[in-house]
């Protein structure tokens, strides 16, 4: 058990996923940058988020949006300079916003000097062995291919040295060889370097794939967990346990939870198992998918925390659902085949919810009331749309929509120069869906999100309370109690497209009064008879039990 962690800030944070490129362009070259993000820190403060997660900002050929790193130690000039980064961190901290950055260590770009050096180094040398080589492509047979629509093997032939190299993602992203102790040392150096800038956490990209072992799926192998324990111990020794590690491990619940170790691996971990099931339950108008996955999710060490999310910069992944569920999701949410990619769906929340405020609110109400730290994806707070006709996952990475002016107020560049076009879809046009419009309108999505974040921050039961599921006879209703010593909150959500009635057994709270938490409306008193509620289509209540 880790004893060093003195500050558990990540346990009740609100994290905002922020791709610099997409946020705000300060120098009119069509690409968002650090100075632009600095200008928008007030916006983030007002939204109420307490941490930002910055997507990769390192020098890179940008063939995988920066997840193909060519230099770990500086800022890509298109985003600014190290000084800009420093200023961003300082500005964020002044506003009480923590900064999480990316640690992409499973692989590098093929343009990284380590890869070039590996090819020049003699066979068997440490430099050569920074990467994983093989004379035959039969090694590690049967390991799944993640970018299915783009790659047909995890091996790519290198004609110069006449061997194959291993890559779990694009062929231009060779996997580092973690069996090489020199590689592991380099990783520690990278962490120390960025920790000294005062970053509060690292998202560990693609962490299940670090080590390969013959005869396994090459995922979640014991050596990978052993390395994570070493990494955590190193960080605590050098940086005093203040730095949070957030795992990206898209796995089944048990394998996913393993990334917490015994509180001695990652502090946080995305709740990938839960995410697609929220969407399934909504289309099935039935709570079972959610109940089952919560049931299968193991207890986690008390210093650890799930990171819950609805969407992110990737496709809505359906890798870890049954084949039947995957087809169900594709049929229901991606009727347009153009929206399907790899084993997932490249659409944003707003499109998945058919632009319906009610549904977006319902999903967000679950995000903010289920156990875990909520992670918001930029633009979803205004119900931004997408463009699945763009390449790869670019359709969910378009410029942030600030106002109805040129380039959605994101940049003053020639519109043809933007890194990606703004969304002009008839239903989600930036002229109507933007921050300025929603700032002015009292009941806009943005104002609603601010309110929800505020309530979440004011109520410890929502942030860290225990969760007790209720099982009313009406299975279209998901209901649970979140409670901590100081308060009790009842959450009731209607997953159905039509109005529903539910009777809850709350007899253990008989005599206590209830109050709706968003508009502070007094609700009925609890008695020892069934507590009856009616909910509109996709409606929900957060009721405080006083
Ligand atoms: C992670 C990132 C994704 C990237 C991949 C390869 O899954 O979220 O965007 O393409 O790793 O680095
Ligand atoms: Ca710029």
Tab-separated table of N, CA, C and O and ligand atoms in Angstrom, residues 25-27 29 31 33 78, ligand 2:
chain	number	residue	atom	x	y	z
A	25	UNK	N	-6.485	29.538	-31.353
A	25	UNK	CA	-5.289	29.874	-32.128
A	25	UNK	C	-4.891	31.323	-31.874
A	25	UNK	O	-5.630	32.237	-32.239
A	26	UNK	N	-3.728	31.538	-31.267
A	26	UNK	CA	-3.337	32.905	-30.880
A	26	UNK	C	-2.588	33.635	-31.983
A	26	UNK	O	-2.497	34.857	-31.967
A	27	UNK	N	-2.010	32.917	-32.942
A	27	UNK	CA	-1.165	33.608	-33.937
A	27	UNK	C	-1.650	33.423	-35.373
A	27	UNK	O	-0.881	33.597	-36.321
A	29	UNK	N	-2.311	31.051	-37.403
A	29	UNK	CA	-1.765	30.114	-38.398
A	29	UNK	C	-2.691	28.916	-38.602
A	29	UNK	O	-2.358	27.955	-39.288
A	31	UNK	N	-3.811	26.839	-36.257
A	31	UNK	CA	-3.604	25.740	-35.312
A	31	UNK	C	-3.668	26.288	-33.883
A	31	UNK	O	-2.995	27.277	-33.561
A	33	UNK	N	-2.889	26.683	-29.926
A	33	UNK	CA	-1.555	26.696	-29.329
A	33	UNK	C	-1.618	27.059	-27.840
A	33	UNK	O	-2.693	27.360	-27.312
A	78	UNK	N	4.708	24.362	-33.376
A	78	UNK	CA	3.380	24.819	-33.807
A	78	UNK	C	2.499	25.159	-32.609
A	78	UNK	O	1.519	25.882	-32.732
B	2	LIG	CA1	-1.406	28.946	-33.752
